[in-house]
PDB file of C-alpha atoms in Angstrom:
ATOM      1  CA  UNK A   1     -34.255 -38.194  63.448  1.00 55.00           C
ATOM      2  CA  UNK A   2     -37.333 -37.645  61.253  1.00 61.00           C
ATOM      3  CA  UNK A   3     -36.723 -38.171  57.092  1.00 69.00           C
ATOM      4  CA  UNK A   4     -37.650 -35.122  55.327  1.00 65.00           C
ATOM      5  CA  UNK A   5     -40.417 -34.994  53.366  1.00 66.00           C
ATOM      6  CA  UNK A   6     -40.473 -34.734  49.192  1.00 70.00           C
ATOM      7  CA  UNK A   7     -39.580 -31.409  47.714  1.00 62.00           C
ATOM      8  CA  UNK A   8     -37.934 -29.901  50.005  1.00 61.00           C
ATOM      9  CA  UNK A   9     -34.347 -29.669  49.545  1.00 55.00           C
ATOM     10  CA  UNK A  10     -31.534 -30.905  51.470  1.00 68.00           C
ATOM     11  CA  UNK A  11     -29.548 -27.372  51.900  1.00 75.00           C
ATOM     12  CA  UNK A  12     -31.092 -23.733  52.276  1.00 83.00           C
ATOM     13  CA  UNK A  13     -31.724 -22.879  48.555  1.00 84.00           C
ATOM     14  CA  UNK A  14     -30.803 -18.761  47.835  1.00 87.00           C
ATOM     15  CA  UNK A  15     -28.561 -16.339  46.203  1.00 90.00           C
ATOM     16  CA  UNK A  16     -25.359 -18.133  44.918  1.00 85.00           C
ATOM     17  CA  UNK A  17     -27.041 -21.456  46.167  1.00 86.00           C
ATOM     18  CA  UNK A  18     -29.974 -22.865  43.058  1.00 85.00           C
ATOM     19  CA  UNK A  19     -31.787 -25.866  44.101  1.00 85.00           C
ATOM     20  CA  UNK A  20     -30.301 -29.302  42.745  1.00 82.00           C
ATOM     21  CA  UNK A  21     -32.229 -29.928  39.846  1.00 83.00           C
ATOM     22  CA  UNK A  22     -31.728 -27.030  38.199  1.00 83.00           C
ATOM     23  CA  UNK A  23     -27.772 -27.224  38.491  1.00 82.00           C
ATOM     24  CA  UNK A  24     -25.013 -28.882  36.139  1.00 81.00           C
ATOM     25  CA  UNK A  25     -24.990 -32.567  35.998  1.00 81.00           C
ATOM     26  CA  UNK A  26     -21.722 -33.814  36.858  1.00 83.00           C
ATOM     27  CA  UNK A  27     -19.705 -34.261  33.426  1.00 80.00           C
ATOM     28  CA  UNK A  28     -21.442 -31.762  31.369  1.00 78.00           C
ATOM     29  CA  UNK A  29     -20.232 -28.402  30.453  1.00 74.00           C
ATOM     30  CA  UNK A  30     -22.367 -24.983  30.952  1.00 76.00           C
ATOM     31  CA  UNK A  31     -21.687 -23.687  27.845  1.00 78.00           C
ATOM     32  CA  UNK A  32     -21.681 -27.084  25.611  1.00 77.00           C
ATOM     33  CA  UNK A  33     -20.757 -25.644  21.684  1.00 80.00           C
ATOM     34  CA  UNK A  34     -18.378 -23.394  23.457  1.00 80.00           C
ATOM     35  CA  UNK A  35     -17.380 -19.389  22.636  1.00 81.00           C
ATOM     36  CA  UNK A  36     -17.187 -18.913  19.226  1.00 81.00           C
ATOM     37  CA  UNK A  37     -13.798 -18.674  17.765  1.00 81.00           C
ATOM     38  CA  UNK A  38     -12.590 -15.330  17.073  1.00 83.00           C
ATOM     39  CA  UNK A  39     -13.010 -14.255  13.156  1.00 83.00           C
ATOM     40  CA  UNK A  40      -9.361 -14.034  11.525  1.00 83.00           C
ATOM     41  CA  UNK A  41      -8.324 -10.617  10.403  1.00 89.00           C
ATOM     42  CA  UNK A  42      -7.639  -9.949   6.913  1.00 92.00           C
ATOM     43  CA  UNK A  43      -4.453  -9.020   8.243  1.00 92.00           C
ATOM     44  CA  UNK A  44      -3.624 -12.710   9.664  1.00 90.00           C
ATOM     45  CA  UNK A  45      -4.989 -14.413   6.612  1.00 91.00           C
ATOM     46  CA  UNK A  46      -2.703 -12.234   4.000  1.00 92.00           C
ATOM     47  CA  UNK A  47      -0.016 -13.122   5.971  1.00 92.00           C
ATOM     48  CA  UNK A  48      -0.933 -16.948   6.485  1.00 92.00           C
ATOM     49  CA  UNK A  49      -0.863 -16.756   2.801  1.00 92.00           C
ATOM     50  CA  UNK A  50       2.229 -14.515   2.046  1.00 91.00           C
ATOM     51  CA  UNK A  51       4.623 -17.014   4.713  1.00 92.00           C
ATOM     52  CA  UNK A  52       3.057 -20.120   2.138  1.00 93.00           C
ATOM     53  CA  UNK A  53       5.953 -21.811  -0.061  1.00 93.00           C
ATOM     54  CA  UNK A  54       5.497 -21.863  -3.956  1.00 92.00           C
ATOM     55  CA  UNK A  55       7.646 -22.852  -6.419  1.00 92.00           C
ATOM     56  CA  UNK A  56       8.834 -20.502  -8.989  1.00 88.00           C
ATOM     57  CA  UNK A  57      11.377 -20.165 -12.177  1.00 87.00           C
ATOM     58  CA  UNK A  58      14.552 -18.295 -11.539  1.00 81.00           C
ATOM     59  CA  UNK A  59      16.653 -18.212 -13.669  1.00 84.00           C
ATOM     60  CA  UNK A  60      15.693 -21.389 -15.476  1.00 86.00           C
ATOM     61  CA  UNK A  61      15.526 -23.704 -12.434  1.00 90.00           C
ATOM     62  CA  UNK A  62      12.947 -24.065  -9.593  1.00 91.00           C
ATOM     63  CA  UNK A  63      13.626 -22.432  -6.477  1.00 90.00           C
ATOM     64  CA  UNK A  64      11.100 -22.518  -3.600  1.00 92.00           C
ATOM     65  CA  UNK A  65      10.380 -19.427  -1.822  1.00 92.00           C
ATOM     66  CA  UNK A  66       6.916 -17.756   0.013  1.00 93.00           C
ATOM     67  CA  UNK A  67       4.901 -15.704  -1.372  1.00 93.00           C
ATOM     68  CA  UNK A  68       6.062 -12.700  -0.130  1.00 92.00           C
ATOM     69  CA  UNK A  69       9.599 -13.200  -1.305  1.00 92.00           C
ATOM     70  CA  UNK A  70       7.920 -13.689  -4.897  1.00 91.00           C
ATOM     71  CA  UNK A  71       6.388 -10.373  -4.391  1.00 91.00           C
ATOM     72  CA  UNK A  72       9.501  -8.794  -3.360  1.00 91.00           C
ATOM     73  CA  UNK A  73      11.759 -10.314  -6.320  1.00 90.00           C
ATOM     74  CA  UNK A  74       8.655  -9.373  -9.088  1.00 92.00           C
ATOM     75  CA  UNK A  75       8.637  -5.143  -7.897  1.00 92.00           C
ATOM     76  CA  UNK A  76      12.601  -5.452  -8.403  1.00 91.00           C
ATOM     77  CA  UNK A  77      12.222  -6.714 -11.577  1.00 91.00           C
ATOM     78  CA  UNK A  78       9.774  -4.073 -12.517  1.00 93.00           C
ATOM     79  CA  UNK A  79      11.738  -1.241 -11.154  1.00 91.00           C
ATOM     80  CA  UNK A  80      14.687  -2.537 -13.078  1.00 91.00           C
ATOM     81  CA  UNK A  81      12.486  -1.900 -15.909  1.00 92.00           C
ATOM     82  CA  UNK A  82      11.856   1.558 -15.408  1.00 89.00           C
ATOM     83  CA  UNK A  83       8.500   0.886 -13.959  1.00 90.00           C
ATOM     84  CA  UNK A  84       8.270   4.408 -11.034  1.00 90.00           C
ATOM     85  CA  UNK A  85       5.911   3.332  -9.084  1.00 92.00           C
ATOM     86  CA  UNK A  86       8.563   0.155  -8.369  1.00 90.00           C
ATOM     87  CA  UNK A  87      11.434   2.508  -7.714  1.00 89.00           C
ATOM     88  CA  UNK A  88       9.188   4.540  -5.671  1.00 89.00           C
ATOM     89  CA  UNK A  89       7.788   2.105  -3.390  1.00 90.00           C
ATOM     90  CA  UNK A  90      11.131   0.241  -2.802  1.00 89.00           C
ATOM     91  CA  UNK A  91      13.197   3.512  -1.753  1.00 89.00           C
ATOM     92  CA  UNK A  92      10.142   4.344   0.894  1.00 88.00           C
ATOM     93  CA  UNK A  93      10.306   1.003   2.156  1.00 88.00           C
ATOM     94  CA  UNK A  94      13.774   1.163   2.518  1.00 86.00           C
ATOM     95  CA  UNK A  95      14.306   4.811   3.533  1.00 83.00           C
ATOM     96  CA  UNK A  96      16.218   6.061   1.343  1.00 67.00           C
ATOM     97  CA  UNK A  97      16.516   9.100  -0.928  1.00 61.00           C
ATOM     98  CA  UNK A  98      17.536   7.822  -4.533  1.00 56.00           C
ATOM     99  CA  UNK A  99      18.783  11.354  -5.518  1.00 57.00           C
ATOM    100  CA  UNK A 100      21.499  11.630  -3.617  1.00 55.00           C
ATOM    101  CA  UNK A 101      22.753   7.503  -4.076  1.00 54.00           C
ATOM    102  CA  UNK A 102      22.195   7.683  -8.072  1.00 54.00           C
ATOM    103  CA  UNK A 103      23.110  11.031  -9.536  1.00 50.00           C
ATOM    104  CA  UNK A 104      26.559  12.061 -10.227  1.00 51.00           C
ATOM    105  CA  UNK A 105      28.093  14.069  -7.957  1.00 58.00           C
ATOM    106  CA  UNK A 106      29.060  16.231 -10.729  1.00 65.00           C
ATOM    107  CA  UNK A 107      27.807  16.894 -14.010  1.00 68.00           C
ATOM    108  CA  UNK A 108      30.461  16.398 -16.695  1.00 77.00           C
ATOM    109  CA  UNK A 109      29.429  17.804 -20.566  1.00 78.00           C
ATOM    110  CA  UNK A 110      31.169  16.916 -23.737  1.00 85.00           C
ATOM    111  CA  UNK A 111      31.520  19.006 -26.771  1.00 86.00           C
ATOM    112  CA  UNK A 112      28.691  17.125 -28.300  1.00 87.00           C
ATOM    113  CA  UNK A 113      26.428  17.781 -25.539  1.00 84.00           C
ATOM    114  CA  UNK A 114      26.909  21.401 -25.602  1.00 84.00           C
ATOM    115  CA  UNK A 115      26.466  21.545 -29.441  1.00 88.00           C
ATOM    116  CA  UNK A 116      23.590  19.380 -29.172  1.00 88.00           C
ATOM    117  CA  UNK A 117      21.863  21.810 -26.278  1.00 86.00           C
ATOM    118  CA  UNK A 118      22.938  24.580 -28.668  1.00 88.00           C
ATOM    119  CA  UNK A 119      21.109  23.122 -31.174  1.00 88.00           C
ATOM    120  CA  UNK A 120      18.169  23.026 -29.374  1.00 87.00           C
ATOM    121  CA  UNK A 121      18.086  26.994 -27.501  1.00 88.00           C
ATOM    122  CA  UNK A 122      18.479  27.713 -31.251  1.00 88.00           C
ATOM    123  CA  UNK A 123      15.173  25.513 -31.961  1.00 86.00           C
ATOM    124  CA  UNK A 124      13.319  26.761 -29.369  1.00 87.00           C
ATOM    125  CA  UNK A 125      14.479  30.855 -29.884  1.00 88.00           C
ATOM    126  CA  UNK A 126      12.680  30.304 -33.634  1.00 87.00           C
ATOM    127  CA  UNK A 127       9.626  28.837 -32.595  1.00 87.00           C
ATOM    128  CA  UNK A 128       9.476  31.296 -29.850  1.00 89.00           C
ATOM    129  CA  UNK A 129      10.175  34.310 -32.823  1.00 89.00           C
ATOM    130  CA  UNK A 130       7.302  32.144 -35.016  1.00 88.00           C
ATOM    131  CA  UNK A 131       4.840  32.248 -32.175  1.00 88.00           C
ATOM    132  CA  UNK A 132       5.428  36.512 -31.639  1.00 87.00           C
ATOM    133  CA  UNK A 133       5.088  36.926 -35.490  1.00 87.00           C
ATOM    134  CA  UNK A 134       1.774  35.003 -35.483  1.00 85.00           C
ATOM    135  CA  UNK A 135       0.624  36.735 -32.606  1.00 84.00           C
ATOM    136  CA  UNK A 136       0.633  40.120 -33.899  1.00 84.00           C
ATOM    137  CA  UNK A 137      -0.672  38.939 -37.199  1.00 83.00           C
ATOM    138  CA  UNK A 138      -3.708  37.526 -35.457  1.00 80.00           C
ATOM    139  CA  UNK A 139      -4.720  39.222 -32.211  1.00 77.00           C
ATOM    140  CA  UNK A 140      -7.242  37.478 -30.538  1.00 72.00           C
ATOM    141  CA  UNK A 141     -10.274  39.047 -29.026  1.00 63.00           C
ATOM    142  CA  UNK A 142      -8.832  39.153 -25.377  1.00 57.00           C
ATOM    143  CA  UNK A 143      -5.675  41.316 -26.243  1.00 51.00           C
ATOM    144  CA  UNK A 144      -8.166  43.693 -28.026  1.00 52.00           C
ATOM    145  CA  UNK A 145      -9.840  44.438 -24.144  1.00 52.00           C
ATOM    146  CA  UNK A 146      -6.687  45.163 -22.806  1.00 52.00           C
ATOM    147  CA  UNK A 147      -6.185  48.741 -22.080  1.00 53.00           C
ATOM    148  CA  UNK A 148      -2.682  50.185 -21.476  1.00 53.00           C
ATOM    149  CA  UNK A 149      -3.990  52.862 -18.205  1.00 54.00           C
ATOM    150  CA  UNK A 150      -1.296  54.520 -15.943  1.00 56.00           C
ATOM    151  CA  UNK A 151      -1.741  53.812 -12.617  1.00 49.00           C
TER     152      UNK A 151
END
């Protein structure tokens, strides 16, 4: 059988078939730094940070807890407060409709609250009475363009 000669190689070379120099050495990767890694989300990250344990002072003594259970316990305290925008965001969260779980069913007045609501329709009937007066003692100059016309 006769040797062949230099350069040519020992298999047909063509599609799906390179010639041997040009192929992979045995042991070494195609693709040698790799794919690149995925970028985290800002999503991910906030909530690799919110599930991280701190420390924090409750009630005088340390008590550990993550992040997000810090955030949860600091809106309560604000809402207890008075802070709205607390209450608000923890009834949406939790679904429910603070009207109807922390008014009174049923308004009940005492004397003093009806003398005291007295008081004030009394209040308001003079400065309403005080605001008439002053009116017609001072037109201004858009009552003067008003024209009574029948229609």
């Amino acid at each position: 059988m006769a040797k062949k000669p230099k350069g040519v190689p020992d298999y047909e070379v063509g599609y799906g078939k390179p010639p041997k120099h040009t192929q992979f050495q045995k042991g070494q990767s195609g693709n040698p730094s790799g794919k690149s890694k995925k970028e985290t989300s800002i999503k991910a990250k906030l909530m690799q940070i919110a599930s991280e344990d701190i420390t924090v002072q409750k009630n005088g003594t340390s008590q550990a807890m993550t992040h997000l259970d810090a955030m949860v316990f600091t809106v309560f305290a604000k809402a207890l407060k008075g802070d709205l925008r607390a209450v608000k965001f923890i009834t949406e969260q939790i679904g429910g409709d603070v009207s109807e779980t922390s008014l009174p069913q049923q308004l009940q007045l005492t004397s003093a609250d009806l003398e005291a609501m007295s008081a004030h329709a009394d209040w308001l009937k003079l400065l309403e009475d005080a605001q008439s007066e002053h009116d017609l003692e001072h037109p201004t100059e858009d009552d003067d363009d008003v024209t009574d016309t029948p229609s």
